[in-house]
Amino acid sequence: MKVTTEIISWNETQSESNYSMVTEFIFLGLSNSRELQIFLFVFFFVFYVGIVFGNLLIVLTVSFDSHLHSPMYFLLANLSLIDLSLSSVTAPKMIADFFRKRKVISFKGCLTQIFLLHFFGGSELVILIAMAFDRYVAICKPLHYTTIMCGNVCIGIVSAAWGTGFLHSVSQLAFAVNLPFCGPNEVDSFYCDLPRVIKLACTDTYRLDIMVIANSGVLTVCSFVLLIISYTIILAIILRRPSDRSSKALSTLTAHITVVLLFFGPCIFIYAWPFPIRSLDKFLAVFYSVVTPLLNPVIYTLRNKDMKTAMRRLKK
Ligand SMILES: *[C@@H]1O[C@H](CO)[C@@H](O)[C@H](O)[C@H]1NC(C)=O
């Protein structure tokens, strides 16, 4: 293993303190095989372009089409914005890094990636819960829908999403900023995230691992359980009183549930699974960096008649 650590000359006081000596991290990337690299490069490039266009299209369509000015579409547009941001934290760097021999990220860059990843991830989680709540009110309390989901509530939800993302991210990062890094700096992945970066610290990381599981892990598992219960209740209610509107509701719900499974599956495996399989969770991370953010626009728009009509109107 080649040692690529660059150690600045430290004076004695600094090396005695807990100060980190690692100034950059090296990503090992997804694969070393040339053929696989070319394939992955094309795959990620196409997906990322799709993510940018797809999600921007949703945001523009919802913003400019007054027929779509309802809580569900506002939340959807906000979800698209978050998806685009989440993907932009990791994907562009990964794509640019593909053919670099040395995939370097600065220490600060690495912390920034961790911060933004958890910031947008935490916000996405709240938006997904809010979308479930919105469907619950629409389907189970249709008469009260406009009073419950009024403009202020929507703005409150979106603010709560950003607030939660921020608090979640800061509370996790607070533990990582002061970790002593004294040499090992190879991250076996294509982006920085806590479980992997913690492993490189020159200290007993057991408590930090627990902290990540307690924060990210519990948050994802609890939200996931909450969402599954909510959607089960909504589905049960729809199936009990079938009507002509229920088939449309059913297709919206299956779209939501698919997105929830795709988002939480990899997250739970990465943060909450007690016996992580390192080589596998590297590939699972691909899911929430390029697959889920692309599937949202695909799932929500291709199967949604209102959205399709609105896009056609926008084109004119
Ligand atoms: C996000 O939601 C808020 C509150 O409903 C809404 O005003 C805003 O337009 C949404 N953002 C986007 C990009 O649609």
PDB file of C-alpha atoms in Angstrom, residues 21-256:
ATOM      1  CA  MET A  21      -2.168  15.584  10.854  1.00  0.00           C
ATOM      2  CA  VAL A  22      -4.046  14.338   7.840  1.00  0.00           C
ATOM      3  CA  THR A  23      -4.691  17.168   5.419  1.00  0.00           C
ATOM      4  CA  GLU A  24      -6.375  15.159   2.710  1.00  0.00           C
ATOM      5  CA  PHE A  25      -8.111  11.889   2.114  1.00  0.00           C
ATOM      6  CA  ILE A  26      -7.657   9.515  -0.802  1.00  0.00           C
ATOM      7  CA  PHE A  27     -10.654   7.722  -2.284  1.00  0.00           C
ATOM      8  CA  LEU A  28     -10.042   4.209  -3.495  1.00  0.00           C
ATOM      9  CA  GLY A  29     -13.018   4.503  -5.838  1.00  0.00           C
ATOM     10  CA  LEU A  30     -15.431   1.843  -6.927  1.00  0.00           C
ATOM     11  CA  SER A  31     -13.201  -0.346  -9.021  1.00  0.00           C
ATOM     12  CA  ASN A  32      -9.712  -0.711 -10.420  1.00  0.00           C
ATOM     13  CA  SER A  33     -10.653  -2.519 -13.591  1.00  0.00           C
ATOM     14  CA  ARG A  34     -10.403  -0.275 -16.629  1.00  0.00           C
ATOM     15  CA  GLU A  35     -13.437  -1.770 -18.408  1.00  0.00           C
ATOM     16  CA  LEU A  36     -15.637  -1.489 -15.352  1.00  0.00           C
ATOM     17  CA  GLN A  37     -14.447   2.076 -14.819  1.00  0.00           C
ATOM     18  CA  ILE A  38     -15.490   3.074 -18.326  1.00  0.00           C
ATOM     19  CA  PHE A  39     -18.853   1.411 -17.881  1.00  0.00           C
ATOM     20  CA  LEU A  40     -19.429   3.066 -14.502  1.00  0.00           C
ATOM     21  CA  PHE A  41     -18.300   6.430 -15.851  1.00  0.00           C
ATOM     22  CA  VAL A  42     -20.873   6.313 -18.657  1.00  0.00           C
ATOM     23  CA  PHE A  43     -23.537   4.999 -16.280  1.00  0.00           C
ATOM     24  CA  PHE A  44     -22.981   7.738 -13.697  1.00  0.00           C
ATOM     25  CA  PHE A  45     -22.618  10.465 -16.266  1.00  0.00           C
ATOM     26  CA  VAL A  46     -25.910   9.590 -17.955  1.00  0.00           C
ATOM     27  CA  PHE A  47     -27.662   9.208 -14.613  1.00  0.00           C
ATOM     28  CA  TYR A  48     -26.374  12.497 -13.283  1.00  0.00           C
ATOM     29  CA  VAL A  49     -27.415  14.408 -16.410  1.00  0.00           C
ATOM     30  CA  GLY A  50     -30.835  12.760 -16.023  1.00  0.00           C
ATOM     31  CA  ILE A  51     -30.982  13.806 -12.361  1.00  0.00           C
ATOM     32  CA  VAL A  52     -30.214  17.432 -13.160  1.00  0.00           C
ATOM     33  CA  PHE A  53     -32.715  17.690 -16.020  1.00  0.00           C
ATOM     34  CA  GLY A  54     -35.430  15.539 -14.474  1.00  0.00           C
ATOM     35  CA  ASN A  55     -35.479  17.274 -11.126  1.00  0.00           C
ATOM     36  CA  LEU A  56     -35.170  20.775 -12.558  1.00  0.00           C
ATOM     37  CA  LEU A  57     -38.053  19.961 -14.886  1.00  0.00           C
ATOM     38  CA  ILE A  58     -40.227  19.029 -11.915  1.00  0.00           C
ATOM     39  CA  VAL A  59     -39.295  22.172  -9.991  1.00  0.00           C
ATOM     40  CA  LEU A  60     -39.993  24.379 -13.039  1.00  0.00           C
ATOM     41  CA  THR A  61     -43.237  22.632 -13.929  1.00  0.00           C
ATOM     42  CA  VAL A  62     -44.596  22.916 -10.395  1.00  0.00           C
ATOM     43  CA  SER A  63     -43.461  26.533 -10.021  1.00  0.00           C
ATOM     44  CA  PHE A  64     -44.905  27.741 -13.316  1.00  0.00           C
ATOM     45  CA  ASP A  65     -48.100  25.742 -13.574  1.00  0.00           C
ATOM     46  CA  SER A  66     -50.852  27.116 -11.375  1.00  0.00           C
ATOM     47  CA  HIS A  67     -52.811  23.832 -11.679  1.00  0.00           C
ATOM     48  CA  LEU A  68     -50.085  22.187  -9.652  1.00  0.00           C
ATOM     49  CA  HIS A  69     -50.118  24.689  -6.821  1.00  0.00           C
ATOM     50  CA  SER A  70     -51.173  22.198  -4.186  1.00  0.00           C
ATOM     51  CA  PRO A  71     -49.370  20.862  -1.109  1.00  0.00           C
ATOM     52  CA  MET A  72     -48.584  17.513  -2.742  1.00  0.00           C
ATOM     53  CA  TYR A  73     -46.790  19.119  -5.681  1.00  0.00           C
ATOM     54  CA  PHE A  74     -45.044  21.700  -3.529  1.00  0.00           C
ATOM     55  CA  LEU A  75     -43.637  18.878  -1.442  1.00  0.00           C
ATOM     56  CA  LEU A  76     -42.713  16.989  -4.602  1.00  0.00           C
ATOM     57  CA  ALA A  77     -40.862  20.014  -5.984  1.00  0.00           C
ATOM     58  CA  ASN A  78     -39.058  20.435  -2.700  1.00  0.00           C
ATOM     59  CA  LEU A  79     -38.141  16.758  -2.755  1.00  0.00           C
ATOM     60  CA  SER A  80     -36.737  17.192  -6.257  1.00  0.00           C
ATOM     61  CA  LEU A  81     -34.650  20.137  -5.156  1.00  0.00           C
ATOM     62  CA  ILE A  82     -33.260  18.130  -2.245  1.00  0.00           C
ATOM     63  CA  ASP A  83     -32.605  15.113  -4.480  1.00  0.00           C
ATOM     64  CA  LEU A  84     -30.687  17.253  -6.918  1.00  0.00           C
ATOM     65  CA  SER A  85     -28.637  18.770  -4.101  1.00  0.00           C
ATOM     66  CA  LEU A  86     -28.016  15.425  -2.415  1.00  0.00           C
ATOM     67  CA  SER A  87     -26.757  13.914  -5.616  1.00  0.00           C
ATOM     68  CA  SER A  88     -24.599  16.945  -6.384  1.00  0.00           C
ATOM     69  CA  VAL A  89     -22.676  16.459  -3.149  1.00  0.00           C
ATOM     70  CA  THR A  90     -21.098  13.230  -4.346  1.00  0.00           C
ATOM     71  CA  ALA A  91     -21.774  12.529  -8.021  1.00  0.00           C
ATOM     72  CA  PRO A  92     -19.879  15.330  -9.843  1.00  0.00           C
ATOM     73  CA  LYS A  93     -16.702  14.700  -7.841  1.00  0.00           C
ATOM     74  CA  MET A  94     -17.009  10.976  -8.368  1.00  0.00           C
ATOM     75  CA  ILE A  95     -17.481  11.397 -12.129  1.00  0.00           C
ATOM     76  CA  ALA A  96     -14.552  13.804 -12.382  1.00  0.00           C
ATOM     77  CA  ASP A  97     -12.408  11.421 -10.322  1.00  0.00           C
ATOM     78  CA  PHE A  98     -13.005   8.334 -12.424  1.00  0.00           C
ATOM     79  CA  PHE A  99      -9.868   8.470 -14.489  1.00  0.00           C
ATOM     80  CA  ARG A 100      -7.666  10.138 -11.913  1.00  0.00           C
ATOM     81  CA  LYS A 101      -5.015   7.908 -10.450  1.00  0.00           C
ATOM     82  CA  ARG A 102      -5.078   9.782  -7.172  1.00  0.00           C
ATOM     83  CA  LYS A 103      -8.590  10.679  -6.106  1.00  0.00           C
ATOM     84  CA  VAL A 104      -7.891  13.298  -3.476  1.00  0.00           C
ATOM     85  CA  ILE A 105     -10.217  15.324  -1.309  1.00  0.00           C
ATOM     86  CA  SER A 106      -9.048  17.908   1.199  1.00  0.00           C
ATOM     87  CA  PHE A 107      -9.806  17.472   4.876  1.00  0.00           C
ATOM     88  CA  LYS A 108     -12.233  20.384   4.770  1.00  0.00           C
ATOM     89  CA  GLY A 109     -13.785  19.081   1.564  1.00  0.00           C
ATOM     90  CA  CYS A 110     -14.367  15.764   3.252  1.00  0.00           C
ATOM     91  CA  LEU A 111     -16.068  17.354   6.260  1.00  0.00           C
ATOM     92  CA  THR A 112     -18.154  19.496   3.903  1.00  0.00           C
ATOM     93  CA  GLN A 113     -19.307  16.379   2.060  1.00  0.00           C
ATOM     94  CA  ILE A 114     -20.315  14.724   5.326  1.00  0.00           C
ATOM     95  CA  PHE A 115     -22.130  17.851   6.461  1.00  0.00           C
ATOM     96  CA  LEU A 116     -24.070  18.372   3.217  1.00  0.00           C
ATOM     97  CA  LEU A 117     -24.858  14.693   2.842  1.00  0.00           C
ATOM     98  CA  HIS A 118     -26.516  14.527   6.244  1.00  0.00           C
ATOM     99  CA  PHE A 119     -28.066  17.958   5.862  1.00  0.00           C
ATOM    100  CA  PHE A 120     -29.868  17.058   2.637  1.00  0.00           C
ATOM    101  CA  GLY A 121     -30.454  13.472   3.739  1.00  0.00           C
ATOM    102  CA  GLY A 122     -32.132  14.623   6.959  1.00  0.00           C
ATOM    103  CA  SER A 123     -34.278  17.115   5.053  1.00  0.00           C
ATOM    104  CA  GLU A 124     -35.309  14.477   2.519  1.00  0.00           C
ATOM    105  CA  LEU A 125     -36.407  12.222   5.325  1.00  0.00           C
ATOM    106  CA  VAL A 126     -38.754  14.880   6.761  1.00  0.00           C
ATOM    107  CA  ILE A 127     -40.164  15.667   3.304  1.00  0.00           C
ATOM    108  CA  LEU A 128     -40.887  11.963   2.722  1.00  0.00           C
ATOM    109  CA  ILE A 129     -42.736  11.776   6.051  1.00  0.00           C
ATOM    110  CA  ALA A 130     -44.623  14.968   5.190  1.00  0.00           C
ATOM    111  CA  MET A 131     -45.633  13.481   1.826  1.00  0.00           C
ATOM    112  CA  ALA A 132     -47.053  10.453   3.621  1.00  0.00           C
ATOM    113  CA  PHE A 133     -48.945  12.717   6.013  1.00  0.00           C
ATOM    114  CA  ASP A 134     -50.267  14.734   3.063  1.00  0.00           C
ATOM    115  CA  ARG A 135     -51.584  11.566   1.393  1.00  0.00           C
ATOM    116  CA  TYR A 136     -53.084  10.407   4.695  1.00  0.00           C
ATOM    117  CA  VAL A 137     -55.042  13.648   5.068  1.00  0.00           C
ATOM    118  CA  ALA A 138     -56.065  13.675   1.398  1.00  0.00           C
ATOM    119  CA  ILE A 139     -57.353  10.118   1.473  1.00  0.00           C
ATOM    120  CA  CYS A 140     -58.627   9.693   5.013  1.00  0.00           C
ATOM    121  CA  LYS A 141     -59.819  13.222   5.792  1.00  0.00           C
ATOM    122  CA  PRO A 142     -60.657  14.629   2.352  1.00  0.00           C
ATOM    123  CA  LEU A 143     -63.138  17.169   3.725  1.00  0.00           C
ATOM    124  CA  HIS A 144     -60.564  18.743   5.983  1.00  0.00           C
ATOM    125  CA  TYR A 145     -57.721  18.619   3.468  1.00  0.00           C
ATOM    126  CA  THR A 146     -57.646  22.320   2.567  1.00  0.00           C
ATOM    127  CA  THR A 147     -57.885  23.446   6.184  1.00  0.00           C
ATOM    128  CA  ILE A 148     -55.227  21.031   7.472  1.00  0.00           C
ATOM    129  CA  MET A 149     -52.733  21.373   4.612  1.00  0.00           C
ATOM    130  CA  CYS A 150     -52.939  25.155   4.285  1.00  0.00           C
ATOM    131  CA  GLY A 151     -50.111  27.312   3.004  1.00  0.00           C
ATOM    132  CA  ASN A 152     -48.627  27.999   6.420  1.00  0.00           C
ATOM    133  CA  VAL A 153     -48.504  24.321   7.291  1.00  0.00           C
ATOM    134  CA  CYS A 154     -46.644  23.625   4.038  1.00  0.00           C
ATOM    135  CA  ILE A 155     -44.125  26.354   4.684  1.00  0.00           C
ATOM    136  CA  GLY A 156     -43.781  25.067   8.241  1.00  0.00           C
ATOM    137  CA  ILE A 157     -43.102  21.542   6.999  1.00  0.00           C
ATOM    138  CA  VAL A 158     -40.474  22.695   4.539  1.00  0.00           C
ATOM    139  CA  SER A 159     -38.785  24.851   7.198  1.00  0.00           C
ATOM    140  CA  ALA A 160     -38.904  21.927   9.608  1.00  0.00           C
ATOM    141  CA  ALA A 161     -37.242  19.766   6.964  1.00  0.00           C
ATOM    142  CA  TRP A 162     -34.300  22.136   6.504  1.00  0.00           C
ATOM    143  CA  GLY A 163     -34.089  22.689  10.270  1.00  0.00           C
ATOM    144  CA  THR A 164     -34.026  18.966  11.019  1.00  0.00           C
ATOM    145  CA  GLY A 165     -31.411  18.360   8.343  1.00  0.00           C
ATOM    146  CA  PHE A 166     -29.234  21.078   9.821  1.00  0.00           C
ATOM    147  CA  LEU A 167     -29.550  19.912  13.438  1.00  0.00           C
ATOM    148  CA  HIS A 168     -28.998  16.286  12.511  1.00  0.00           C
ATOM    149  CA  SER A 169     -25.922  17.102  10.472  1.00  0.00           C
ATOM    150  CA  VAL A 170     -24.358  19.474  13.005  1.00  0.00           C
ATOM    151  CA  SER A 171     -24.969  17.103  15.884  1.00  0.00           C
ATOM    152  CA  GLN A 172     -23.147  14.324  14.044  1.00  0.00           C
ATOM    153  CA  LEU A 173     -20.313  16.369  12.680  1.00  0.00           C
ATOM    154  CA  ALA A 174     -19.602  17.909  16.076  1.00  0.00           C
ATOM    155  CA  PHE A 175     -18.067  14.584  17.083  1.00  0.00           C
ATOM    156  CA  ALA A 176     -16.031  14.151  13.933  1.00  0.00           C
ATOM    157  CA  VAL A 177     -14.341  17.549  13.591  1.00  0.00           C
ATOM    158  CA  ASN A 178     -12.016  17.017  16.519  1.00  0.00           C
ATOM    159  CA  LEU A 179     -11.103  13.423  15.789  1.00  0.00           C
ATOM    160  CA  PRO A 180      -7.348  12.867  15.691  1.00  0.00           C
ATOM    161  CA  PHE A 181      -6.237  11.639  12.276  1.00  0.00           C
ATOM    162  CA  CYS A 182      -2.604  10.687  12.364  1.00  0.00           C
ATOM    163  CA  GLY A 183      -1.790   8.776   9.216  1.00  0.00           C
ATOM    164  CA  PRO A 184      -4.229   6.399   7.539  1.00  0.00           C
ATOM    165  CA  ASN A 185      -6.219   8.410   5.033  1.00  0.00           C
ATOM    166  CA  GLU A 186      -7.477   5.977   2.397  1.00  0.00           C
ATOM    167  CA  VAL A 187     -11.259   5.926   2.203  1.00  0.00           C
ATOM    168  CA  ASP A 188     -12.481   2.781   0.485  1.00  0.00           C
ATOM    169  CA  SER A 189     -15.314   4.554  -1.270  1.00  0.00           C
ATOM    170  CA  PHE A 190     -15.966   7.427  -3.652  1.00  0.00           C
ATOM    171  CA  TYR A 191     -17.147   9.983  -1.109  1.00  0.00           C
ATOM    172  CA  CYS A 192     -16.652  10.863   2.538  1.00  0.00           C
ATOM    173  CA  ASP A 193     -19.131   9.633   5.056  1.00  0.00           C
ATOM    174  CA  LEU A 194     -18.942   9.168   8.791  1.00  0.00           C
ATOM    175  CA  PRO A 195     -18.825   5.395   9.206  1.00  0.00           C
ATOM    176  CA  ARG A 196     -15.793   5.160   6.921  1.00  0.00           C
ATOM    177  CA  VAL A 197     -13.970   8.297   7.993  1.00  0.00           C
ATOM    178  CA  ILE A 198     -14.334   7.466  11.683  1.00  0.00           C
ATOM    179  CA  LYS A 199     -12.528   4.208  11.032  1.00  0.00           C
ATOM    180  CA  LEU A 200      -9.400   6.157  10.037  1.00  0.00           C
ATOM    181  CA  ALA A 201      -9.105   8.073  13.301  1.00  0.00           C
ATOM    182  CA  CYS A 202      -6.270   7.149  15.631  1.00  0.00           C
ATOM    183  CA  THR A 203      -8.416   6.578  18.629  1.00  0.00           C
ATOM    184  CA  ASP A 204     -10.883   4.078  19.947  1.00  0.00           C
ATOM    185  CA  THR A 205     -13.858   4.703  17.688  1.00  0.00           C
ATOM    186  CA  TYR A 206     -16.265   2.356  19.389  1.00  0.00           C
ATOM    187  CA  ARG A 207     -18.238   5.144  21.029  1.00  0.00           C
ATOM    188  CA  LEU A 208     -18.352   7.116  17.807  1.00  0.00           C
ATOM    189  CA  ASP A 209     -19.723   4.115  15.945  1.00  0.00           C
ATOM    190  CA  ILE A 210     -22.448   3.881  18.562  1.00  0.00           C
ATOM    191  CA  MET A 211     -23.089   7.601  18.144  1.00  0.00           C
ATOM    192  CA  VAL A 212     -23.566   7.219  14.386  1.00  0.00           C
ATOM    193  CA  ILE A 213     -25.918   4.307  14.907  1.00  0.00           C
ATOM    194  CA  ALA A 214     -27.788   6.243  17.623  1.00  0.00           C
ATOM    195  CA  ASN A 215     -28.175   9.332  15.456  1.00  0.00           C
ATOM    196  CA  SER A 216     -28.357   8.369  11.769  1.00  0.00           C
ATOM    197  CA  GLY A 217     -29.321   4.761  12.376  1.00  0.00           C
ATOM    198  CA  VAL A 218     -32.168   5.350  14.805  1.00  0.00           C
ATOM    199  CA  LEU A 219     -33.412   8.299  12.766  1.00  0.00           C
ATOM    200  CA  THR A 220     -33.617   6.261   9.557  1.00  0.00           C
ATOM    201  CA  VAL A 221     -35.104   3.160  11.184  1.00  0.00           C
ATOM    202  CA  CYS A 222     -37.740   5.114  13.127  1.00  0.00           C
ATOM    203  CA  SER A 223     -38.756   7.168  10.088  1.00  0.00           C
ATOM    204  CA  PHE A 224     -38.901   4.044   7.988  1.00  0.00           C
ATOM    205  CA  VAL A 225     -41.138   2.217  10.472  1.00  0.00           C
ATOM    206  CA  LEU A 226     -43.338   5.304  10.803  1.00  0.00           C
ATOM    207  CA  LEU A 227     -43.675   5.550   7.021  1.00  0.00           C
ATOM    208  CA  ILE A 228     -44.440   1.868   6.557  1.00  0.00           C
ATOM    209  CA  ILE A 229     -47.142   2.040   9.256  1.00  0.00           C
ATOM    210  CA  SER A 230     -48.663   5.188   7.720  1.00  0.00           C
ATOM    211  CA  TYR A 231     -48.769   3.729   4.234  1.00  0.00           C
ATOM    212  CA  THR A 232     -50.198   0.450   5.522  1.00  0.00           C
ATOM    213  CA  ILE A 233     -53.015   2.377   7.234  1.00  0.00           C
ATOM    214  CA  ILE A 234     -53.699   4.437   4.109  1.00  0.00           C
ATOM    215  CA  LEU A 235     -53.669   1.339   1.903  1.00  0.00           C
ATOM    216  CA  ALA A 236     -56.022  -0.489   4.267  1.00  0.00           C
ATOM    217  CA  ILE A 237     -58.452   2.425   4.162  1.00  0.00           C
ATOM    218  CA  ILE A 238     -58.380   2.628   0.375  1.00  0.00           C
ATOM    219  CA  LEU A 239     -58.853  -1.093  -0.084  1.00  0.00           C
ATOM    220  CA  ARG A 240     -61.775  -1.181   2.356  1.00  0.00           C
ATOM    221  CA  ARG A 241     -63.859   1.305   0.389  1.00  0.00           C
ATOM    222  CA  PRO A 242     -63.021   0.917  -3.279  1.00  0.00           C
ATOM    223  CA  SER A 243     -64.203   3.686  -5.550  1.00  0.00           C
ATOM    224  CA  ASP A 244     -63.206   5.030  -8.920  1.00  0.00           C
ATOM    225  CA  ARG A 245     -60.850   7.476  -7.255  1.00  0.00           C
ATOM    226  CA  SER A 246     -59.088   4.756  -5.347  1.00  0.00           C
ATOM    227  CA  SER A 247     -57.198   3.364  -8.340  1.00  0.00           C
ATOM    228  CA  LYS A 248     -55.580   6.765  -8.897  1.00  0.00           C
ATOM    229  CA  ALA A 249     -54.782   6.997  -5.191  1.00  0.00           C
ATOM    230  CA  LEU A 250     -53.362   3.495  -5.316  1.00  0.00           C
ATOM    231  CA  SER A 251     -50.973   4.358  -8.131  1.00  0.00           C
ATOM    232  CA  THR A 252     -49.796   7.502  -6.307  1.00  0.00           C
ATOM    233  CA  LEU A 253     -49.241   5.430  -3.186  1.00  0.00           C
ATOM    234  CA  THR A 254     -47.237   2.719  -4.914  1.00  0.00           C
ATOM    235  CA  ALA A 255     -45.006   5.465  -6.326  1.00  0.00           C
ATOM    236  CA  HIS A 256     -44.455   6.885  -2.826  1.00  0.00           C
TER     237      HIS A 256
END
